[in-house]
Coordinates of C-alpha atoms and ligand atoms in Angstrom, one line a residue:
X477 CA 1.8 22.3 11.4
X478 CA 3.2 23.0 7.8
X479 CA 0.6 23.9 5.7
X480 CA -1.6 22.0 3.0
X481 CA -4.1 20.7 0.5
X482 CA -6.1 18.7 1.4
X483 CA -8.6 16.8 -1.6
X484 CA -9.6 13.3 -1.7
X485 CA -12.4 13.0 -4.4
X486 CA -13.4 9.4 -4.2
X487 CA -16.5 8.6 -2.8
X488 CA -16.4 5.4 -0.4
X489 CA -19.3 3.0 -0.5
X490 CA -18.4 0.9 2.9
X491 CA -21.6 -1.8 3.6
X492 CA -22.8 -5.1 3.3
X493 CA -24.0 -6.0 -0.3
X494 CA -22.9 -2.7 -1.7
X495 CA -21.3 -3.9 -5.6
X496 CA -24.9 -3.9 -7.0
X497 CA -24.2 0.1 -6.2
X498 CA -21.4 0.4 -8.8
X499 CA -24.2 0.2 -11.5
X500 CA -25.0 3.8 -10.6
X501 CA -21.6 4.9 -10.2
X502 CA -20.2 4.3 -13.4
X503 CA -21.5 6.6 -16.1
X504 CA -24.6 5.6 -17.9
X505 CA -23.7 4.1 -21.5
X506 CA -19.6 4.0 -20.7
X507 CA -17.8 1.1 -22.3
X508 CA -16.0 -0.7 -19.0
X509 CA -13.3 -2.4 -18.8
X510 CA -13.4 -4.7 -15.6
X511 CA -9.6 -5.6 -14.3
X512 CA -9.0 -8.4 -12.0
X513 CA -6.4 -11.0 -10.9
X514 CA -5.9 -14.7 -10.8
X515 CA -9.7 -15.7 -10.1
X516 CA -10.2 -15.0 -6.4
X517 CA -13.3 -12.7 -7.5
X518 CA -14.8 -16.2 -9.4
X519 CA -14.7 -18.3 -6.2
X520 CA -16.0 -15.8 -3.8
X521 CA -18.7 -14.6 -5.9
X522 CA -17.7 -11.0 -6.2
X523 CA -17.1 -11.6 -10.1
X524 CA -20.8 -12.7 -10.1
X525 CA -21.8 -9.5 -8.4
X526 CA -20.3 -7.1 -10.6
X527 CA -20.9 -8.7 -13.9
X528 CA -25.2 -8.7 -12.8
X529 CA -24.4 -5.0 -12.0
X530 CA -22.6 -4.4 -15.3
X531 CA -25.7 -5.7 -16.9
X532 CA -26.3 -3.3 -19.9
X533 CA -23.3 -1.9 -20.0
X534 CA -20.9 -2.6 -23.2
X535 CA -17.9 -4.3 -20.8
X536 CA -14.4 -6.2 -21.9
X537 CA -12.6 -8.1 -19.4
X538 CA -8.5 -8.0 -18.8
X539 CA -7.9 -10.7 -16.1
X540 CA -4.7 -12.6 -14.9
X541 CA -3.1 -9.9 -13.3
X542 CA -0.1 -10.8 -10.7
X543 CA 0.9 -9.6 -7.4
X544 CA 3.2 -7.0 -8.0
X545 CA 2.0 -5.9 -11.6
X546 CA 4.2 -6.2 -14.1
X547 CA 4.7 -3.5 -16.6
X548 CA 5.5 -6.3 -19.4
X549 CA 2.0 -8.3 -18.5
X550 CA 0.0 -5.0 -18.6
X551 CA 1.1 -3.8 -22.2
X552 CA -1.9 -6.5 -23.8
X553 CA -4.4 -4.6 -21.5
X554 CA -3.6 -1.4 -22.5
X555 CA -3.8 -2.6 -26.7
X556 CA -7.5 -3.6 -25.0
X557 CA -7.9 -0.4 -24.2
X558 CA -7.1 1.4 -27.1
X559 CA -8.9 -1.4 -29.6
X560 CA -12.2 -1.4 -27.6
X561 CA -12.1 2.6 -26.7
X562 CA -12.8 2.1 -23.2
X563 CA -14.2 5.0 -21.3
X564 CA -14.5 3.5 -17.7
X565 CA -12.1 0.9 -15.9
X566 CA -13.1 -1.2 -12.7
X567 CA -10.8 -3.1 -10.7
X568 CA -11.9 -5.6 -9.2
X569 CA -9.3 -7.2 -6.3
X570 CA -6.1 -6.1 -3.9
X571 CA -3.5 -3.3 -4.3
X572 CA -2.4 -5.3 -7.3
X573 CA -5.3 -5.0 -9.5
X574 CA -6.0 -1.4 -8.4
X575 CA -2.4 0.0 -9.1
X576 CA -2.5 -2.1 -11.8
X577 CA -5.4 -0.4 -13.7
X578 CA -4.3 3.1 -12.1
X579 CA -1.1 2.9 -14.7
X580 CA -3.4 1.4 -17.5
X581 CA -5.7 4.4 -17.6
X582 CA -2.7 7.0 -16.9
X583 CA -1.1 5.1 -19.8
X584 CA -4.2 4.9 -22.0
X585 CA -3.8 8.9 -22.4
X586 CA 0.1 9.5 -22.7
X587 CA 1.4 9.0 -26.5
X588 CA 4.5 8.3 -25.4
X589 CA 6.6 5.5 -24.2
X590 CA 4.2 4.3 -21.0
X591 CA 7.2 3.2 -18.7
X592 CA 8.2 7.2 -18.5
X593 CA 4.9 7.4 -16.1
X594 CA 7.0 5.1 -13.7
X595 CA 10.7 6.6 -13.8
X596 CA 9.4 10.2 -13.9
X597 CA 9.9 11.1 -17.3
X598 CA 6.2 11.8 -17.7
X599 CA 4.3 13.5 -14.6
X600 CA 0.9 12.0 -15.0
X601 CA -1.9 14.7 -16.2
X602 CA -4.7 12.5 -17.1
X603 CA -6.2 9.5 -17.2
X604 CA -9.3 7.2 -17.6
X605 CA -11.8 7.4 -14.9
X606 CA -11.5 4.1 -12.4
X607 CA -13.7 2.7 -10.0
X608 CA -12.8 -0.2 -7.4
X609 CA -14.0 -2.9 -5.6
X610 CA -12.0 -3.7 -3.3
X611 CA -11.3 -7.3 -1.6
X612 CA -8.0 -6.6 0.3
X613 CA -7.7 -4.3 2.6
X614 CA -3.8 -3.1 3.4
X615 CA -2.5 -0.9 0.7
X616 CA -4.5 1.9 0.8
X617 CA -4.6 2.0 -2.7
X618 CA -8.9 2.4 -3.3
X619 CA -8.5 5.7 -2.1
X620 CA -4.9 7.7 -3.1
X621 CA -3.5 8.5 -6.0
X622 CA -0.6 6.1 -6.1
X623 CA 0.7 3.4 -8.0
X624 CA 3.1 0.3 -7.8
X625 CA 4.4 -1.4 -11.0
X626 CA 7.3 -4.0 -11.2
X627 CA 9.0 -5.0 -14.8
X628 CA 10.8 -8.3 -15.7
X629 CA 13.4 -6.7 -17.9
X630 CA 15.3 -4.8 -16.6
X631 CA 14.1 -5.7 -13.3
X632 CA 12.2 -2.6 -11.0
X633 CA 10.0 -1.9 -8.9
X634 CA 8.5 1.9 -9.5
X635 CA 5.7 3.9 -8.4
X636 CA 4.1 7.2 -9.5
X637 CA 1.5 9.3 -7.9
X638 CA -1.1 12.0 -10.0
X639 CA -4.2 13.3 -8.3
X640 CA -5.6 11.7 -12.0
X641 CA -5.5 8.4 -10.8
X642 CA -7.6 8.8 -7.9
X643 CA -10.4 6.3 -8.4
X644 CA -13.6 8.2 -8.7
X645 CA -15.3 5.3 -6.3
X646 CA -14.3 2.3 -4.1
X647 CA -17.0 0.0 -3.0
X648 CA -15.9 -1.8 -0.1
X649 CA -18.1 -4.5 1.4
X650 CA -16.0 -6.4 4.1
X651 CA -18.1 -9.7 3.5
X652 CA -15.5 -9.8 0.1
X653 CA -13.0 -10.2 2.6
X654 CA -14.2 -13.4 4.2
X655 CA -12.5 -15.5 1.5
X656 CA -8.8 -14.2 2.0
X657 CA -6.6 -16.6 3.5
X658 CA -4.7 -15.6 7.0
X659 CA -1.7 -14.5 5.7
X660 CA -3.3 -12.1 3.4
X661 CA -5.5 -11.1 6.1
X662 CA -2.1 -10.4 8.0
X663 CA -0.3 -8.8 5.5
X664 CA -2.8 -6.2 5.0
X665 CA -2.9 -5.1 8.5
X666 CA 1.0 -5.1 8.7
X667 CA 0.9 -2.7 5.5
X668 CA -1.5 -0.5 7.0
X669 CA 0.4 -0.1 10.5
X670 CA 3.5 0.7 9.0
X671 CA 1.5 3.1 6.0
X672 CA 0.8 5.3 9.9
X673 CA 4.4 4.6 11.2
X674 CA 5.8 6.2 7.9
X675 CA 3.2 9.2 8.3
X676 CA 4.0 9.4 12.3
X677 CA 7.0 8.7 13.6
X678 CA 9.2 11.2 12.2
X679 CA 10.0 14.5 14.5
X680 CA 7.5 16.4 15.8
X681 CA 5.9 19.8 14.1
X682 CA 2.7 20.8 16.1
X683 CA 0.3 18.6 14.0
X684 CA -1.8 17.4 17.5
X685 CA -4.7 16.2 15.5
X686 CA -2.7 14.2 12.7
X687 CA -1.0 12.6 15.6
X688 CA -4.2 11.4 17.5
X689 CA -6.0 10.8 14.2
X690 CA -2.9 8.4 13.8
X691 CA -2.7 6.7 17.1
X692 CA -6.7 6.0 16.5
X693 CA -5.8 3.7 13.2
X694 CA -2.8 2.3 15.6
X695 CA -4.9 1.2 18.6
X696 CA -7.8 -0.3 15.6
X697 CA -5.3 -1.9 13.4
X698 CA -3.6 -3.7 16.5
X699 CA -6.8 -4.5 18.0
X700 CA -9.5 -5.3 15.1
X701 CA -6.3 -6.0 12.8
X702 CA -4.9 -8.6 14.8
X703 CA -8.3 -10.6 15.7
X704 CA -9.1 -9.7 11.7
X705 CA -6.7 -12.6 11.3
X706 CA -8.6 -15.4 13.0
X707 CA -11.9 -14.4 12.4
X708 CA -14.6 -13.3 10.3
X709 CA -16.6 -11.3 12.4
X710 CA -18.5 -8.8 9.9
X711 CA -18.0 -5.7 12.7
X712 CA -14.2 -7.0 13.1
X713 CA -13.7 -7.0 9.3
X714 CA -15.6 -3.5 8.7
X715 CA -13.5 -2.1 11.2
X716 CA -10.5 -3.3 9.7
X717 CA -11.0 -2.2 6.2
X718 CA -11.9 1.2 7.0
X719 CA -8.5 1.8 9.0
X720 CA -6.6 0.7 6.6
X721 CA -8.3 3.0 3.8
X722 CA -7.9 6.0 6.7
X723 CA -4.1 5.1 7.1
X724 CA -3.3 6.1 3.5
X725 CA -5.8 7.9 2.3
X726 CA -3.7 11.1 2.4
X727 CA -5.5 12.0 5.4
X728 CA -3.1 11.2 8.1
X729 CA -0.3 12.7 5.8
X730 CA -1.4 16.6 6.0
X731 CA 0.7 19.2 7.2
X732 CA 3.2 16.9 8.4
X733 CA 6.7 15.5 7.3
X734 CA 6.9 11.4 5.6
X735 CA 9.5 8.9 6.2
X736 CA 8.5 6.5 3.4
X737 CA 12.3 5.0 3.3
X738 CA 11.2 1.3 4.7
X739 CA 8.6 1.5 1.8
X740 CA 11.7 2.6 -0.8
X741 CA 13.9 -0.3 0.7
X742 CA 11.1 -2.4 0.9
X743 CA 9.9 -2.3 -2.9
X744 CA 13.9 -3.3 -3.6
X745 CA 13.2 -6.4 -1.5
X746 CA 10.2 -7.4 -3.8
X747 CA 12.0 -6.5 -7.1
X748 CA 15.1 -9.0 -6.0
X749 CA 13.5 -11.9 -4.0
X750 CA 9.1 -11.7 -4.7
X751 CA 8.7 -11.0 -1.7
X752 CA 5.1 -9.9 -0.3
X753 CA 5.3 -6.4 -0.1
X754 CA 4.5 -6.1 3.7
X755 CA 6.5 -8.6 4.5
X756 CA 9.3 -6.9 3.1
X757 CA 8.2 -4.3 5.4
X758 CA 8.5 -6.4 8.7
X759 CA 11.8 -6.6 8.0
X760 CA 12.9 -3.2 7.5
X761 CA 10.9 -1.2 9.8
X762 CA 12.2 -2.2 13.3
X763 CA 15.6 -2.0 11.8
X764 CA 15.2 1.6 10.3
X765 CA 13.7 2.6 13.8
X766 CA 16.8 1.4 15.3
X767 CA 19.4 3.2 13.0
X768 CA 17.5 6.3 13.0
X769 CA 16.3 6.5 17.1
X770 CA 18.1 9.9 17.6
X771 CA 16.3 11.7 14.5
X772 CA 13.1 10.0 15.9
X773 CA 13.4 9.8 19.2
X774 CA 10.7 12.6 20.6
X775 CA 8.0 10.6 17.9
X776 CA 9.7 7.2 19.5
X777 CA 9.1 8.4 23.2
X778 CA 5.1 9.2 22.1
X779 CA 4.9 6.6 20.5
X780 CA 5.9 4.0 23.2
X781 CA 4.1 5.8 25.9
X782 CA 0.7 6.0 23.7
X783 CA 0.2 2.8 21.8
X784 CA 2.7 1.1 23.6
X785 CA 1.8 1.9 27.3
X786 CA 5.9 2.1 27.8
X787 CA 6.5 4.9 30.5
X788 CA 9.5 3.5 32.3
X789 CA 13.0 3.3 32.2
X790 CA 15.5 5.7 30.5
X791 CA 14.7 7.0 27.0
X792 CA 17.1 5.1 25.6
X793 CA 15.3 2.0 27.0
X794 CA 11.9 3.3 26.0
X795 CA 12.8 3.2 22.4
X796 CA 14.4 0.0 22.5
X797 CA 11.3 -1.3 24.1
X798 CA 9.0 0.6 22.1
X799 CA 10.8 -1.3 18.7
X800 CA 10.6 -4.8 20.2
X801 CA 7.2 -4.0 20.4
X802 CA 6.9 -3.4 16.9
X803 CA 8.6 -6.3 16.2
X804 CA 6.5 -8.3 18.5
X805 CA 3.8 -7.2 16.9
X806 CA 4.5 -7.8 13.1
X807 CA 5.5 -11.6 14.6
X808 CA 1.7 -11.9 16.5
X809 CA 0.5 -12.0 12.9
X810 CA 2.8 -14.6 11.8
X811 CA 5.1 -12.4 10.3
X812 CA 8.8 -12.7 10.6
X813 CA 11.0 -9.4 11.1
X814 CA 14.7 -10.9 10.0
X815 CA 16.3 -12.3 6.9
X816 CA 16.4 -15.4 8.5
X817 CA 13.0 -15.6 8.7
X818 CA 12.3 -16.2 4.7
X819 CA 15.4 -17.8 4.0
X820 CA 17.0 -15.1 2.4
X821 CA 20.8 -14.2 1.9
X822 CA 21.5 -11.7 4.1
X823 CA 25.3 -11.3 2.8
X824 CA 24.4 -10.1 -0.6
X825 CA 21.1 -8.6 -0.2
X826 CA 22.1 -5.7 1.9
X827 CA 24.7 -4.4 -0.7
X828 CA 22.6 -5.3 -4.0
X829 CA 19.9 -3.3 -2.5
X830 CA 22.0 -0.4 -1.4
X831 CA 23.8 -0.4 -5.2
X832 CA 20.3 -0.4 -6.8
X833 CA 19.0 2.6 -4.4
X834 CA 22.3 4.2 -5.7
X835 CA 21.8 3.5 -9.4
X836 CA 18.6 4.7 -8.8
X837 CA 20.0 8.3 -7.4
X838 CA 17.9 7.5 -4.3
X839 CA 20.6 8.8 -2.0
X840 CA 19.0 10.7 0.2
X841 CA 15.8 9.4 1.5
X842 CA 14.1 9.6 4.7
X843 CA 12.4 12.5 6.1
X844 CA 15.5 14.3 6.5
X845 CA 17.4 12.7 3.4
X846 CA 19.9 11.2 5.4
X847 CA 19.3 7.2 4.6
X848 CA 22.1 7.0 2.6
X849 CA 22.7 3.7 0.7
X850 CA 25.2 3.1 2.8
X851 CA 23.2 3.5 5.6
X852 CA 20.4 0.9 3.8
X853 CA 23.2 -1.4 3.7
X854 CA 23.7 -1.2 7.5
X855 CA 20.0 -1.4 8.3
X856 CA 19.5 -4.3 6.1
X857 CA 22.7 -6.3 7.3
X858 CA 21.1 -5.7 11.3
X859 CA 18.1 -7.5 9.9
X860 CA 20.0 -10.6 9.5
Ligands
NZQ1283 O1 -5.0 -12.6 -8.1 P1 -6.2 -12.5 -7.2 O2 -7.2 -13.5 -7.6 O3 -6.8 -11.1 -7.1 O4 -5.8 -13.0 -5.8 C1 -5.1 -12.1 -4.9 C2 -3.6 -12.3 -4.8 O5 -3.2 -13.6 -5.0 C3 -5.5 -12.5 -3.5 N1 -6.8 -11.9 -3.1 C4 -7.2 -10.7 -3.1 N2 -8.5 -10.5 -2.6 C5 -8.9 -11.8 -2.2 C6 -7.8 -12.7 -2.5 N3 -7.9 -14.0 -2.3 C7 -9.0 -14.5 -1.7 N4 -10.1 -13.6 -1.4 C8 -10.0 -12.3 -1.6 N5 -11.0 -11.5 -1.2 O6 -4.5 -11.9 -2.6 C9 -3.3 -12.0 -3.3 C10 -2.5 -10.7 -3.1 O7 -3.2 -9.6 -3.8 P2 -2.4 -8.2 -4.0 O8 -3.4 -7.3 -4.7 O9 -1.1 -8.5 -4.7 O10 -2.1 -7.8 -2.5 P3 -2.0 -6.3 -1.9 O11 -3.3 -5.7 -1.8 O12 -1.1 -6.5 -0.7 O13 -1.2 -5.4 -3.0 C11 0.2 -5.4 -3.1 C12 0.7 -4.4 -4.1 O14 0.3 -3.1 -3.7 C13 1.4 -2.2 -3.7 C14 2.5 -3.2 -3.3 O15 3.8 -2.7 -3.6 C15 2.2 -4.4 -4.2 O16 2.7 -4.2 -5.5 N6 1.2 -1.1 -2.8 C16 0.4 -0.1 -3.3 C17 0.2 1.1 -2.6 C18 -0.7 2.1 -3.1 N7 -1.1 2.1 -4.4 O17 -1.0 3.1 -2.4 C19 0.8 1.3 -1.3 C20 1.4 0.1 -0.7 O18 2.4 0.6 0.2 C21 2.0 -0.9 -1.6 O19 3.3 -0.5 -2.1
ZN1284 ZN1 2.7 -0.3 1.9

């Protein structure tokens, strides 16, 4: 096992009628700023919730923020910020709004221009403190210290990580969930499995426990996960929000190697076509495997035999078995894993998003930097 840190300061509130608890959670007297999206929060009540538990508290409101933040949409809620002096902000909503308000109180502190947080430039030292509530399970984002942010002009899709961003809290109360159409539902359990694949399958370095802590959030994502999808059972729902904070909550990450490439390729997918960001995923994954099955294999082999039940035939079968599962899986949520699938060019696509990795000087990614562009380029084009 290579060695590590391991610190993950926010406190989870998981339960049944838990936002009234945020009241307490937020400093006493702190002028709030609550974030939130396109209104989902106003027709499931959860808006309703908070603003009774923000009751005495001095609080603005920045609403109306997208899937996929964008940089340019967020630069009025950061002139909030700095008007109103805002001391606390409170997401309310999916990866979206959480990332989104991550960047906004990294920004909120940084003089200079804020899109350096997202190509580098600036390594994140502090930041506002954050809170969540969160009404999407998938990204993992109520509980890590990383960030997504897209921009119009010139287009991107960038993220940044600073232990600073780390929300101090994340209330999740799974009844939130009930309102969330199927696909949603779907997407976040697709995220959330391939969050563990990109932490797992890689080559093997003694890390037992990460490995079964991993195929625990495998075997609940595909069971819970995939009846999350058709119903609202409370138990069903609880289960499934947990995993998906355990699979990227750094936990499962600890003193072993990432992957992370399908998520790199992946975010390139959104920038070009708006595509949902685990869909995007679907696509590459069983691909990637494919292209990279001798680098992977011993992780492939485990894999198939311990989430897959796939113990016969040569190795070389196993894997190819052990990926058609995956793919079979990503389609039992109504989830396609080829271009086709969404209607997208698969002629250009493969060699725009290999010259924007290269532009980039993402050359070398992977857990043993060998996806070259290049290599993208062939994955992608197998996807057709
Ligand atoms: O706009 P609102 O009203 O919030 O509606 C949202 C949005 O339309 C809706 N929704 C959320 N909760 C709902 C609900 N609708 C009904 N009932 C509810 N309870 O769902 C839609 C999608 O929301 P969004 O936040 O965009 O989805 P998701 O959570 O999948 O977040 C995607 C973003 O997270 C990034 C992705 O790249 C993408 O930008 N990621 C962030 C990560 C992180 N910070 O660690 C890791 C991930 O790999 C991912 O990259
Ligand atoms: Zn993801």
């Amino acid at each position: 096992m290579q060695n590590f840190v391991f610190h993950n300061p926010t406190r989870i509130v998981l339960g049944r009628h838990t936002i009234p608890k945020l009241r307490k959670l937020i400093p006493s007297g702190s002028r709030v700023m609550l974030a939130y999206g396109h209104g989902s929060i106003k027709q499931n009540g959860v808006y309703d919730q908070i603003t009774q538990a923000l009751n005495g508290f001095e609080t603005i409101e920045f609403s109306g923020i997208d899937p996929n933040p964008k940089y340019e949409q967020l630069l009025p809620g950061l002139e909030l910020i700095q008007k109103h002096r805002i001391q606390f902000i409170l997401a309310a909503g999916g990866g979206s709004v959480i990332d989104a308000v991550k960047w906004l109180a990294a920004a909120a502190l940084y003089e200079g221009d804020p899109w350096d947080i997202l190509t580098g430039q600036y390594s994140v030292k502090e930041a506002l403190p954050i809170g969540t509530v969160l009404t999407l399970p998938g990204t993992g984002s109520e509980a890590n210290g990383n960030a997504v942010i897209s921009r119009i002009e010139p287009l991107a899709k960038r993220s940044f990580y600073s232990p600073a961003v780390f929300p101090r809290f994340s209330i999740l109360d799974p009844e939130t969930t009930f309102s969330l159409p199927k696909h949603q539902i779907a997407n976040g359990v697709a995220d959330a499995f391939t969050h563990v694949v990109e932490q797992y399958l890689t080559y093997p370095v003694g890390g037992h426990l990460q490995d079964r802590l991993a195929e625990a959030v495998f075997h609940t994502l595909i069971e819970q996960g995939v009846q999350a999808v058709e119903s609202t059972d409370y138990e069903i729902r609880a289960n499934f929000m947990w995993a998906c904070t355990l699979a990227l909550n750094t936990l499962l990450s600890m003193g072993v190697p990432g992957d992370w490439a399908s998520h790199q390729i992946g975010h390139e997918l959104t920038a070009l076509h708006g595509l949902d960001h685990a869909r995007t995923l679907a696509i590459v994954l069983p691909s990637l495997l494919r292209e990279q099955k001798d680098s992977k294999r011993e992780k492939l082999l485990q894999f198939g035999d311990r989430i897959w039940g796939i113990r016969s035939g040569s190795e070389s079968e196993r894997i190819e078995q052990t990926i058609q599962a995956v793919e079979k899986f990503f389609r039992s949520l109504g989830i396609g894993v080829r271009f086709s699938e969404y209607d997208l060019d698969a002629r250009t696509t493969p060699q725009e998003v290999a010259n924007r990795l290269r532009s980039q000087g993402s050359t070398a990614i992977g857990e043993h930097n060998d996806i070259t562009p290049d290599k993208v380029q062939r994955i992608l084009e197998a996807a057709a």
